[in-house]
Amino acid sequence: MTSSQTIGPFFHNALAWAFDPGAGTVELVGRVLDGNDQPVSDAMVELWADGATGRDGFGLLRQPTDEAGKFTFRLPTPSPGAPLAHVCVFARGCFNQHFTAVFPHTMSHRLLDAAPAARRSTLVAIKESETRYQWDLRLQGPSETVFFEYE
Amino acid sequence: MRFHPLGLGERPNDIHPPYKSTGLRGPREPRILVRHELVATRGVDAPRAILRANDSDLTAHGSSQPQGQAITVAGRVLDEDGSPVRDSLVEVWQCNAAGRYAHSKDNHEAPLDPNFLGHGKFMTDHDGRYRFKTIKPGAYPWGNHENAWRPAHIHFSLFGNVYAQRLVTQMYFPDDPLFPFDPIFNGIPDGAARERLISRFSLDETVSGTSLGFVFDIVLRGRGATPMGV
Ligand SMILES: [Fe+2]
């Protein structure tokens, strides 16, 4: 298989054609943080959620993080029992992409159940209002986000 | 479709001290193994309408030819069975011949080239083949350590047919003297896996009087894809 290499810091112009936060009514805001809780200002977040079509029907939503490490997406209202979105993050200093997911609240779901109980909360957003969720993605540290691998 | 664990040494360690910024950005916890259907529920089916004129000719983005050695890069995208990954989006980006990215955060003092933007995208065909025109990128310095230079490379972003096949990587050029000193290239533990990121010169892809040819085949994770049209 072909090995992964870092996305590096200079991807923006090439990948910007598909930068699209979505047009749904549920806002998902958050930051990508490193092991010192410092913002990662050159990450790229891709996510997909049922009903979000992406730029030109691409199928994915994609946003770079800003200087404060922040990202904002506007997602469709999630179906009961479903995550807000499946997420993949890339950054300079990451050799590999990292797959994860964000849920609107704790629920019984096979992805959540697969995560160690003590770390499960890293996959659950904070509900700030009916239409706004906050969720930080931590690449490293005591609250490191749970990342998945496929089989 | 089935996904087997990556081969030993094929995946770079998330924390690789010679590449300094991995120190605080590499996860320390093991990945949690899940069935890929749980995550990659969606196939990636990028419509061809996303492609623009000259997306696969990076030498045609200005009013005249960019500086540098014109090249063609071609290859096939395959899965672990060796089956073609068809109609699948590939994005590429690179610096110019002098080693400078057309990017607001690239501070390297090498000259920008008004005729070179350095990015493109295209789809694989029915046989998993792709081909694009560009110029050979230069090496460039970076701040990782004293006198650090990246070997010439082209960044590739691939989607496969399901999102679990997603891959971002870099293609290198044969016989680069910078290989032994690059902590990104050498972040891949296995030597044979590193070699697979090096394109090979191809006289078949070389266009007489015009451009040199390089071949770079890519193997994505996953086997047992349902053949299309069956
Ligand atoms: Fe680069």
CSV table of C-alpha atoms and ligand atoms in Angstrom, one decimal:
chain,number,residue,atom,x,y,z
A,1,MET,CA,0.0,0.0,0.0
A,2,THR,CA,1.1,3.6,-0.5
A,3,SER,CA,2.1,5.2,2.7
A,4,SER,CA,0.7,8.5,4.0
A,5,GLN,CA,2.6,11.7,4.3
A,6,THR,CA,1.7,15.0,5.9
A,7,ILE,CA,-0.6,17.4,4.2
A,8,GLY,CA,1.9,20.1,5.1
A,9,PRO,CA,1.1,23.8,5.6
A,10,PHE,CA,0.5,24.8,1.9
A,11,PHE,CA,-2.7,22.9,0.9
A,12,HIS,CA,-5.2,25.8,1.0
A,13,ASN,CA,-5.2,27.0,-2.6
A,14,ALA,CA,-5.3,23.5,-4.0
A,15,LEU,CA,-8.2,22.3,-1.8
A,16,ALA,CA,-10.2,25.5,-1.6
A,17,TRP,CA,-12.5,24.6,-4.5
A,18,ALA,CA,-14.3,22.3,-2.0
A,19,PHE,CA,-14.1,24.5,1.1
A,20,ASP,CA,-17.8,24.6,2.2
A,21,PRO,CA,-19.2,24.8,5.7
A,22,GLY,CA,-22.6,23.5,4.7
A,23,ALA,CA,-25.9,25.2,4.7
A,24,GLY,CA,-27.8,23.4,7.4
A,25,THR,CA,-29.4,24.9,10.5
A,26,VAL,CA,-27.3,23.2,13.1
A,27,GLU,CA,-24.0,25.0,13.8
A,28,LEU,CA,-21.0,22.9,14.8
A,29,VAL,CA,-18.1,25.1,16.1
A,30,GLY,CA,-14.8,24.0,17.6
A,31,ARG,CA,-11.1,24.1,17.5
A,32,VAL,CA,-8.3,21.8,16.6
A,33,LEU,CA,-5.8,21.8,19.6
A,34,ASP,CA,-2.3,20.3,20.1
A,35,GLY,CA,-0.8,18.5,23.1
A,36,ASN,CA,-0.2,21.8,24.8
A,37,ASP,CA,-3.8,23.0,24.2
A,38,GLN,CA,-2.5,25.4,21.6
A,39,PRO,CA,-4.6,26.1,18.5
A,40,VAL,CA,-3.6,24.2,15.3
A,41,SER,CA,-4.0,27.0,12.7
A,42,ASP,CA,-3.1,25.0,9.6
A,43,ALA,CA,-5.3,21.9,9.9
A,44,MET,CA,-8.0,20.8,7.5
A,45,VAL,CA,-11.3,19.3,8.7
A,46,GLU,CA,-13.4,17.1,6.4
A,47,LEU,CA,-16.7,15.8,7.5
A,48,TRP,CA,-19.8,14.2,6.1
A,49,ALA,CA,-23.2,14.2,7.5
A,50,ASP,CA,-26.4,12.8,6.1
A,51,GLY,CA,-28.1,15.4,4.0
A,52,ALA,CA,-25.1,17.6,3.5
A,53,THR,CA,-24.1,17.6,-0.1
A,54,GLY,CA,-21.0,19.7,-0.2
A,55,ARG,CA,-19.7,22.0,-3.0
A,56,ASP,CA,-21.1,21.1,-6.4
A,57,GLY,CA,-22.5,17.8,-5.0
A,58,PHE,CA,-19.0,16.7,-3.9
A,59,GLY,CA,-20.6,14.8,-0.9
A,60,LEU,CA,-18.2,16.1,1.8
A,61,LEU,CA,-17.9,19.3,3.7
A,62,ARG,CA,-14.4,20.7,4.1
A,63,GLN,CA,-13.0,23.7,6.1
A,64,PRO,CA,-9.5,24.8,7.0
A,65,THR,CA,-8.9,26.0,10.6
A,66,ASP,CA,-8.3,29.7,11.1
A,67,GLU,CA,-5.6,31.5,13.1
A,68,ALA,CA,-7.3,30.5,16.4
A,69,GLY,CA,-7.6,26.8,15.3
A,70,LYS,CA,-11.3,27.3,14.8
A,71,PHE,CA,-13.7,25.6,12.4
A,72,THR,CA,-17.4,26.2,11.8
A,73,PHE,CA,-19.9,23.9,10.0
A,74,ARG,CA,-23.6,24.2,9.4
A,75,LEU,CA,-25.1,20.8,9.4
A,76,PRO,CA,-28.5,19.3,8.9
A,77,THR,CA,-30.4,18.3,12.0
A,78,PRO,CA,-29.1,14.8,12.9
A,79,SER,CA,-31.5,11.8,12.8
A,80,PRO,CA,-32.2,10.2,16.1
A,81,GLY,CA,-29.4,7.8,17.0
A,82,ALA,CA,-27.0,9.2,14.5
A,83,PRO,CA,-23.8,11.3,15.0
A,84,LEU,CA,-23.7,15.0,14.0
A,85,ALA,CA,-21.0,14.1,11.6
A,86,HIS,CA,-18.1,11.7,10.7
A,87,VAL,CA,-14.9,13.7,10.8
A,88,CYS,CA,-11.4,13.4,9.4
A,89,VAL,CA,-8.6,15.8,10.3
A,90,PHE,CA,-5.3,16.5,8.6
A,91,ALA,CA,-2.5,18.9,9.6
A,92,ARG,CA,1.2,19.8,9.3
A,93,GLY,CA,2.9,17.6,11.9
A,94,CYS,CA,0.4,14.8,11.3
A,95,PHE,CA,1.9,12.1,9.1
A,96,ASN,CA,-1.5,10.4,9.0
A,97,GLN,CA,-5.1,11.6,8.7
A,98,HIS,CA,-7.2,11.0,11.8
A,99,PHE,CA,-10.8,9.6,11.6
A,100,THR,CA,-13.3,10.4,14.4
A,101,ALA,CA,-16.9,11.4,14.9
A,102,VAL,CA,-19.0,13.9,16.8
A,103,PHE,CA,-22.3,13.1,18.6
A,104,PRO,CA,-24.9,15.6,19.7
A,105,HIS,CA,-25.3,13.8,23.1
A,106,THR,CA,-24.3,10.5,24.8
A,107,MET,CA,-26.2,7.7,23.2
A,108,SER,CA,-26.0,4.0,22.4
A,109,HIS,CA,-24.1,3.8,19.1
A,110,ARG,CA,-21.6,1.2,18.0
A,111,LEU,CA,-18.9,3.8,17.4
A,112,LEU,CA,-19.4,5.4,20.8
A,113,ASP,CA,-19.6,2.0,22.4
A,114,ALA,CA,-16.3,1.0,20.8
A,115,ALA,CA,-14.5,3.9,22.5
A,116,PRO,CA,-13.1,3.3,25.9
A,117,ALA,CA,-15.7,4.5,28.5
A,118,ALA,CA,-13.3,7.0,30.1
A,119,ARG,CA,-12.6,8.7,26.7
A,120,ARG,CA,-16.1,8.5,25.2
A,121,SER,CA,-16.9,12.1,26.1
A,122,THR,CA,-14.3,13.3,23.6
A,123,LEU,CA,-16.7,12.3,20.9
A,124,VAL,CA,-19.7,14.2,22.4
A,125,ALA,CA,-20.3,17.9,21.6
A,126,ILE,CA,-21.5,20.5,24.2
A,127,LYS,CA,-25.0,21.6,23.3
A,128,GLU,CA,-25.0,25.4,23.6
A,129,SER,CA,-28.5,25.8,22.1
A,130,GLU,CA,-31.0,23.9,20.0
A,131,THR,CA,-29.0,24.8,16.9
A,132,ARG,CA,-25.5,25.2,18.2
A,133,TYR,CA,-22.9,22.6,19.3
A,134,GLN,CA,-19.4,23.2,20.4
A,135,TRP,CA,-16.7,20.4,20.0
A,136,ASP,CA,-12.9,20.7,20.3
A,137,LEU,CA,-10.7,18.1,18.5
A,138,ARG,CA,-7.6,17.4,20.5
A,139,LEU,CA,-4.7,15.7,18.7
A,140,GLN,CA,-2.9,14.9,21.9
A,141,GLY,CA,-3.0,15.3,25.7
A,142,PRO,CA,-5.1,14.1,28.6
A,143,SER,CA,-8.3,14.7,26.7
A,144,GLU,CA,-7.0,13.4,23.4
A,145,THR,CA,-9.9,12.7,21.0
A,146,VAL,CA,-10.7,9.1,20.2
A,147,PHE,CA,-9.5,8.2,16.7
A,148,PHE,CA,-10.7,5.2,14.7
A,149,GLU,CA,-9.1,2.7,12.4
A,150,TYR,CA,-11.0,0.5,10.0
A,151,GLU,CA,-11.0,-3.2,9.5
B,1,MET,CA,-15.0,-4.2,0.8
B,2,ARG,CA,-12.5,-5.3,3.5
B,3,PHE,CA,-9.7,-3.4,5.1
B,4,HIS,CA,-6.7,-5.2,6.5
B,5,PRO,CA,-4.3,-3.6,8.9
B,6,LEU,CA,-1.5,-1.6,7.3
B,7,GLY,CA,1.7,-3.6,6.8
B,8,LEU,CA,4.4,-3.3,9.4
B,9,GLY,CA,6.4,-0.2,8.7
B,10,GLU,CA,4.0,1.2,6.0
B,11,ARG,CA,2.5,3.8,8.3
B,12,PRO,CA,4.7,6.5,9.8
B,13,ASN,CA,4.6,6.7,13.6
B,14,ASP,CA,2.4,9.6,14.7
B,15,ILE,CA,5.3,10.9,16.8
B,16,HIS,CA,8.6,10.9,15.0
B,17,PRO,CA,11.1,13.1,16.9
B,18,PRO,CA,13.2,14.1,13.9
B,19,TYR,CA,10.0,15.7,12.4
B,20,LYS,CA,9.6,18.2,15.3
B,21,SER,CA,6.0,19.3,14.9
B,22,THR,CA,4.9,15.7,15.3
B,23,GLY,CA,5.9,16.1,19.0
B,24,LEU,CA,2.7,17.9,20.1
B,25,ARG,CA,0.4,16.9,17.1
B,26,GLY,CA,0.8,13.1,17.1
B,27,PRO,CA,-1.8,11.2,19.1
B,28,ARG,CA,-0.4,9.0,21.8
B,29,GLU,CA,-3.4,6.8,22.3
B,30,PRO,CA,-3.9,3.7,20.1
B,31,ARG,CA,-6.5,4.0,17.3
B,32,ILE,CA,-9.8,2.1,18.1
B,33,LEU,CA,-10.5,-0.6,15.6
B,34,VAL,CA,-14.0,-0.4,14.1
B,35,ARG,CA,-15.8,-1.9,11.1
B,36,HIS,CA,-15.3,0.5,8.3
B,37,GLU,CA,-19.0,0.6,7.4
B,38,LEU,CA,-19.6,2.3,10.7
B,39,VAL,CA,-17.5,5.3,9.7
B,40,ALA,CA,-17.1,5.3,6.0
B,41,THR,CA,-20.8,5.0,5.4
B,42,ARG,CA,-20.6,7.2,2.4
B,43,GLY,CA,-19.0,6.4,-0.9
B,44,VAL,CA,-17.2,9.4,-2.5
B,45,ASP,CA,-18.7,10.0,-5.8
B,46,ALA,CA,-17.4,13.3,-7.0
B,47,PRO,CA,-19.2,14.5,-10.1
B,48,ARG,CA,-17.1,15.3,-13.1
B,49,ALA,CA,-18.8,18.7,-13.1
B,50,ILE,CA,-16.3,19.8,-10.5
B,51,LEU,CA,-13.5,19.6,-13.0
B,52,ARG,CA,-12.5,22.9,-14.7
B,53,ALA,CA,-10.6,23.5,-17.9
B,54,ASN,CA,-6.8,22.9,-17.4
B,55,ASP,CA,-7.3,21.3,-14.0
B,56,SER,CA,-4.9,18.6,-15.2
B,57,ASP,CA,-2.5,20.9,-17.0
B,58,LEU,CA,-0.7,23.0,-14.4
B,59,THR,CA,1.5,24.6,-17.1
B,60,ALA,CA,-1.6,26.3,-18.6
B,61,HIS,CA,-2.6,28.5,-15.7
B,62,GLY,CA,-0.8,31.7,-16.8
B,63,SER,CA,-0.4,33.8,-19.9
B,64,SER,CA,2.7,31.8,-20.9
B,65,GLN,CA,4.6,28.7,-19.9
B,66,PRO,CA,5.9,28.6,-16.4
B,67,GLN,CA,9.6,28.4,-15.6
B,68,GLY,CA,11.2,25.0,-15.2
B,69,GLN,CA,11.3,21.5,-16.6
B,70,ALA,CA,8.0,20.5,-18.2
B,71,ILE,CA,7.0,17.0,-17.1
B,72,THR,CA,4.0,14.6,-17.3
B,73,VAL,CA,3.1,12.5,-14.3
B,74,ALA,CA,1.0,9.5,-15.0
B,75,GLY,CA,0.1,6.3,-13.2
B,76,ARG,CA,-2.7,4.0,-11.9
B,77,VAL,CA,-4.6,4.1,-8.7
B,78,LEU,CA,-5.3,0.5,-7.5
B,79,ASP,CA,-6.7,-1.2,-4.5
B,80,GLU,CA,-5.0,-4.0,-2.5
B,81,ASP,CA,-6.3,-6.6,-4.9
B,82,GLY,CA,-4.7,-4.7,-7.8
B,83,SER,CA,-8.1,-3.7,-9.1
B,84,PRO,CA,-8.4,-0.2,-10.6
B,85,VAL,CA,-9.9,2.5,-8.4
B,86,ARG,CA,-12.2,4.0,-11.0
B,87,ASP,CA,-13.7,7.5,-11.5
B,88,SER,CA,-12.0,8.7,-8.3
B,89,LEU,CA,-10.9,12.2,-7.5
B,90,VAL,CA,-7.2,13.1,-7.2
B,91,GLU,CA,-6.0,16.6,-6.1
B,92,VAL,CA,-2.4,17.6,-6.5
B,93,TRP,CA,-0.3,20.6,-5.3
B,94,GLN,CA,3.3,21.6,-5.4
B,95,CYS,CA,5.8,24.5,-5.3
B,96,ASN,CA,7.3,26.1,-8.5
B,97,ALA,CA,10.6,25.3,-10.1
B,98,ALA,CA,12.4,27.6,-7.6
B,99,GLY,CA,10.9,25.9,-4.6
B,100,ARG,CA,8.3,28.5,-3.7
B,101,TYR,CA,4.6,27.8,-3.2
B,102,ALA,CA,2.0,30.3,-4.5
B,103,HIS,CA,0.7,30.5,-0.9
B,104,SER,CA,0.5,33.5,1.4
B,105,LYS,CA,2.3,31.7,4.2
B,106,ASP,CA,5.3,30.6,2.2
B,107,ASN,CA,8.1,32.9,3.3
B,108,HIS,CA,10.9,31.3,1.2
B,109,GLU,CA,12.6,34.1,-0.7
B,110,ALA,CA,12.8,32.2,-4.0
B,111,PRO,CA,10.8,34.0,-6.7
B,112,LEU,CA,7.2,33.4,-7.4
B,113,ASP,CA,6.3,32.5,-11.0
B,114,PRO,CA,3.2,34.5,-12.3
B,115,ASN,CA,2.6,31.6,-14.7
B,116,PHE,CA,2.4,28.9,-12.1
B,117,LEU,CA,-0.3,28.4,-9.4
B,118,GLY,CA,0.8,24.8,-8.6
B,119,HIS,CA,-2.4,23.0,-8.1
B,120,GLY,CA,-4.8,20.8,-10.0
B,121,LYS,CA,-7.3,17.9,-9.9
B,122,PHE,CA,-8.6,15.1,-12.0
B,123,MET,CA,-10.4,11.8,-12.0
B,124,THR,CA,-9.0,8.4,-12.6
B,125,ASP,CA,-10.4,6.6,-15.7
B,126,HIS,CA,-12.0,3.2,-16.0
B,127,ASP,CA,-8.6,1.5,-15.6
B,128,GLY,CA,-7.7,3.7,-12.6
B,129,ARG,CA,-5.3,5.7,-14.8
B,130,TYR,CA,-4.5,9.4,-14.4
B,131,ARG,CA,-2.2,11.8,-16.1
B,132,PHE,CA,-1.3,15.5,-15.6
B,133,LYS,CA,1.1,18.0,-16.9
B,134,THR,CA,3.2,20.3,-14.7
B,135,ILE,CA,6.8,21.4,-14.1
B,136,LYS,CA,9.3,19.7,-11.9
B,137,PRO,CA,9.1,21.3,-8.4
B,138,GLY,CA,12.2,22.6,-6.7
B,139,ALA,CA,13.6,21.6,-3.4
B,140,TYR,CA,12.8,24.1,-0.6
B,141,PRO,CA,14.2,24.9,2.8
B,142,TRP,CA,12.1,24.6,6.0
B,143,GLY,CA,12.6,25.4,9.6
B,144,ASN,CA,12.6,21.9,11.1
B,145,HIS,CA,16.4,21.8,11.8
B,146,GLU,CA,19.5,23.6,10.7
B,147,ASN,CA,19.9,23.5,6.9
B,148,ALA,CA,16.8,21.5,6.4
B,149,TRP,CA,15.6,21.0,2.8
B,150,ARG,CA,12.6,19.1,1.5
B,151,PRO,CA,13.3,16.8,-1.4
B,152,ALA,CA,11.3,17.8,-4.5
B,153,HIS,CA,7.8,16.4,-4.2
B,154,ILE,CA,4.2,16.7,-5.3
B,155,HIS,CA,1.4,16.5,-2.8
B,156,PHE,CA,-1.4,14.1,-3.7
B,157,SER,CA,-4.9,13.8,-2.1
B,158,LEU,CA,-6.9,10.8,-3.1
B,159,PHE,CA,-10.4,9.7,-2.2
B,160,GLY,CA,-10.8,6.2,-3.5
B,161,ASN,CA,-14.4,5.0,-3.9
B,162,VAL,CA,-15.2,4.9,-0.2
B,163,TYR,CA,-14.0,7.4,2.4
B,164,ALA,CA,-12.0,4.8,4.3
B,165,GLN,CA,-9.6,4.7,1.4
B,166,ARG,CA,-8.8,8.4,1.8
B,167,LEU,CA,-5.0,9.0,1.4
B,168,VAL,CA,-2.9,12.2,1.5
B,169,THR,CA,0.7,11.6,0.5
B,170,GLN,CA,3.7,13.0,-1.4
B,171,MET,CA,5.3,11.8,-4.6
B,172,TYR,CA,9.1,12.1,-4.9
B,173,PHE,CA,11.5,12.0,-7.8
B,174,PRO,CA,14.2,9.4,-8.5
B,175,ASP,CA,17.7,9.8,-7.1
B,176,ASP,CA,17.1,12.8,-4.9
B,177,PRO,CA,20.2,13.5,-2.9
B,178,LEU,CA,18.1,14.9,-0.1
B,179,PHE,CA,16.4,11.6,0.8
B,180,PRO,CA,18.8,10.6,3.6
B,181,PHE,CA,18.2,13.9,5.4
B,182,ASP,CA,14.4,14.3,5.2
B,183,PRO,CA,12.5,13.4,8.3
B,184,ILE,CA,9.2,13.4,6.5
B,185,PHE,CA,10.3,10.9,3.8
B,186,ASN,CA,12.1,8.9,6.5
B,187,GLY,CA,9.1,8.9,8.8
B,188,ILE,CA,8.0,5.8,7.0
B,189,PRO,CA,9.8,3.0,8.8
B,190,ASP,CA,10.0,0.5,6.0
B,191,GLY,CA,12.5,1.1,3.3
B,192,ALA,CA,10.5,-0.6,0.6
B,193,ALA,CA,7.5,1.5,1.5
B,194,ARG,CA,9.6,4.6,1.2
B,195,GLU,CA,10.7,3.5,-2.2
B,196,ARG,CA,7.1,3.2,-3.3
B,197,LEU,CA,6.7,7.0,-2.9
B,198,ILE,CA,9.4,7.6,-5.5
B,199,SER,CA,8.2,8.0,-9.0
B,200,ARG,CA,10.2,6.4,-11.8
B,201,PHE,CA,11.4,8.1,-15.0
B,202,SER,CA,9.4,6.8,-18.1
B,203,LEU,CA,10.5,7.2,-21.7
B,204,ASP,CA,7.0,6.1,-22.6
B,205,GLU,CA,5.5,9.1,-20.8
B,206,THR,CA,8.2,11.4,-22.2
B,207,VAL,CA,7.0,13.6,-25.0
B,208,SER,CA,9.5,14.1,-27.7
B,209,GLY,CA,10.8,17.7,-27.8
B,210,THR,CA,8.4,18.8,-25.0
B,211,SER,CA,8.5,17.1,-21.5
B,212,LEU,CA,9.9,14.4,-19.4
B,213,GLY,CA,7.7,11.6,-18.1
B,214,PHE,CA,7.4,10.1,-14.6
B,215,VAL,CA,5.2,7.2,-13.5
B,216,PHE,CA,3.7,7.0,-10.0
B,217,ASP,CA,1.3,4.2,-9.1
B,218,ILE,CA,-0.7,4.4,-5.9
B,219,VAL,CA,-2.2,1.6,-3.9
B,220,LEU,CA,-5.1,2.5,-1.6
B,221,ARG,CA,-6.3,0.4,1.3
B,222,GLY,CA,-9.2,-2.0,0.8
B,223,ARG,CA,-9.9,-5.2,-1.1
B,224,GLY,CA,-12.9,-7.1,-2.4
B,225,ALA,CA,-14.5,-4.0,-4.0
B,226,THR,CA,-17.7,-4.9,-5.9
B,227,PRO,CA,-16.8,-4.8,-9.6
B,228,MET,CA,-18.8,-2.1,-11.3
B,229,GLY,CA,-21.2,-3.2,-14.0
B,230,VAL,CA,-21.6,-6.7,-12.6
C,1,FE,FE,5.4,20.5,0.2
